[in-house]
Amino acid sequence: MTTMLPDAIERERETLLEASMNLLRRQGFEQFEAHELPGHPQPEPVTVPVLNIHITPDLRAFHPEQGTLLGVVEPETDLGEEACGRRWQGLAAWAEKHQARLQVFVHEEDKTRARDIARHWHLDEAIIQPVPRH
């Protein structure tokens, strides 16, 4: 089921998703799947270990040497929600079990808040990747 977001929030999410993918391209990632981004295939949901629930990452990319990366984009409007911490935890558990990596992309000015959320959910704050606004 597709969640309908107000246009401005959806544009912010898409812009952050595109900027995150551009950053990953510069790092050598390829074969992108992006959730609800025109022109890109949709990432498949992953099944979270133990909980046996499905979560769809915002993006999935592959690096020839580093392997699979699951990405989450969190615009400022999503960082106050408890659900984002739970989502990160579930995707991190899947990534660990599948020798993949989780990266959470936020705007530069939101990195401190995102790192606080990661610590609160017992995740390594290194998963937070600040992305400059364009």
PDB file of N, CA and C in Angstrom, residues 9 13 20 33 39 51 58 83-84 106:
ATOM      1  N   ILE A   9       6.459  17.370   1.486  1.00  0.00           N
ATOM      2  CA  ILE A   9       7.197  16.330   2.210  1.00  0.00           C
ATOM      3  C   ILE A   9       7.662  15.256   1.236  1.00  0.00           C
ATOM      4  N   ARG A  13      11.522  14.143   0.452  1.00  0.00           N
ATOM      5  CA  ARG A  13      11.964  12.747   0.527  1.00  0.00           C
ATOM      6  C   ARG A  13      12.629  12.333  -0.781  1.00  0.00           C
ATOM      7  N   SER A  20      21.155  11.037  -1.970  1.00  0.00           N
ATOM      8  CA  SER A  20      21.798   9.874  -1.345  1.00  0.00           C
ATOM      9  C   SER A  20      22.334   8.923  -2.412  1.00  0.00           C
ATOM     10  N   GLU A  33      18.001   0.319  -6.553  1.00  0.00           N
ATOM     11  CA  GLU A  33      16.555   0.172  -6.444  1.00  0.00           C
ATOM     12  C   GLU A  33      16.116   1.271  -5.475  1.00  0.00           C
ATOM     13  N   GLY A  39      11.510   5.992 -12.426  1.00  0.00           N
ATOM     14  CA  GLY A  39      12.676   5.612 -13.210  1.00  0.00           C
ATOM     15  C   GLY A  39      13.567   4.566 -12.561  1.00  0.00           C
ATOM     16  N   LEU A  51      11.537 -11.339  14.352  1.00  0.00           N
ATOM     17  CA  LEU A  51      10.201 -10.746  14.321  1.00  0.00           C
ATOM     18  C   LEU A  51       9.372 -11.262  13.155  1.00  0.00           C
ATOM     19  N   ASP A  58      14.276   2.177   1.706  1.00  0.00           N
ATOM     20  CA  ASP A  58      14.067   3.236   0.721  1.00  0.00           C
ATOM     21  C   ASP A  58      14.947   3.034  -0.500  1.00  0.00           C
ATOM     22  N   ALA A  83       8.751   5.248  15.202  1.00  0.00           N
ATOM     23  CA  ALA A  83       8.774   4.182  14.203  1.00  0.00           C
ATOM     24  C   ALA A  83      10.073   4.168  13.400  1.00  0.00           C
ATOM     25  N   CYS A  84      10.713   5.322  13.215  1.00  0.00           N
ATOM     26  CA  CYS A  84      11.951   5.315  12.419  1.00  0.00           C
ATOM     27  C   CYS A  84      13.036   4.534  13.141  1.00  0.00           C
ATOM     28  N   VAL A 106      20.376  11.474   6.105  1.00  0.00           N
ATOM     29  CA  VAL A 106      19.650  12.627   6.656  1.00  0.00           C
ATOM     30  C   VAL A 106      20.304  13.899   6.142  1.00  0.00           C
TER      31      VAL A 106
END
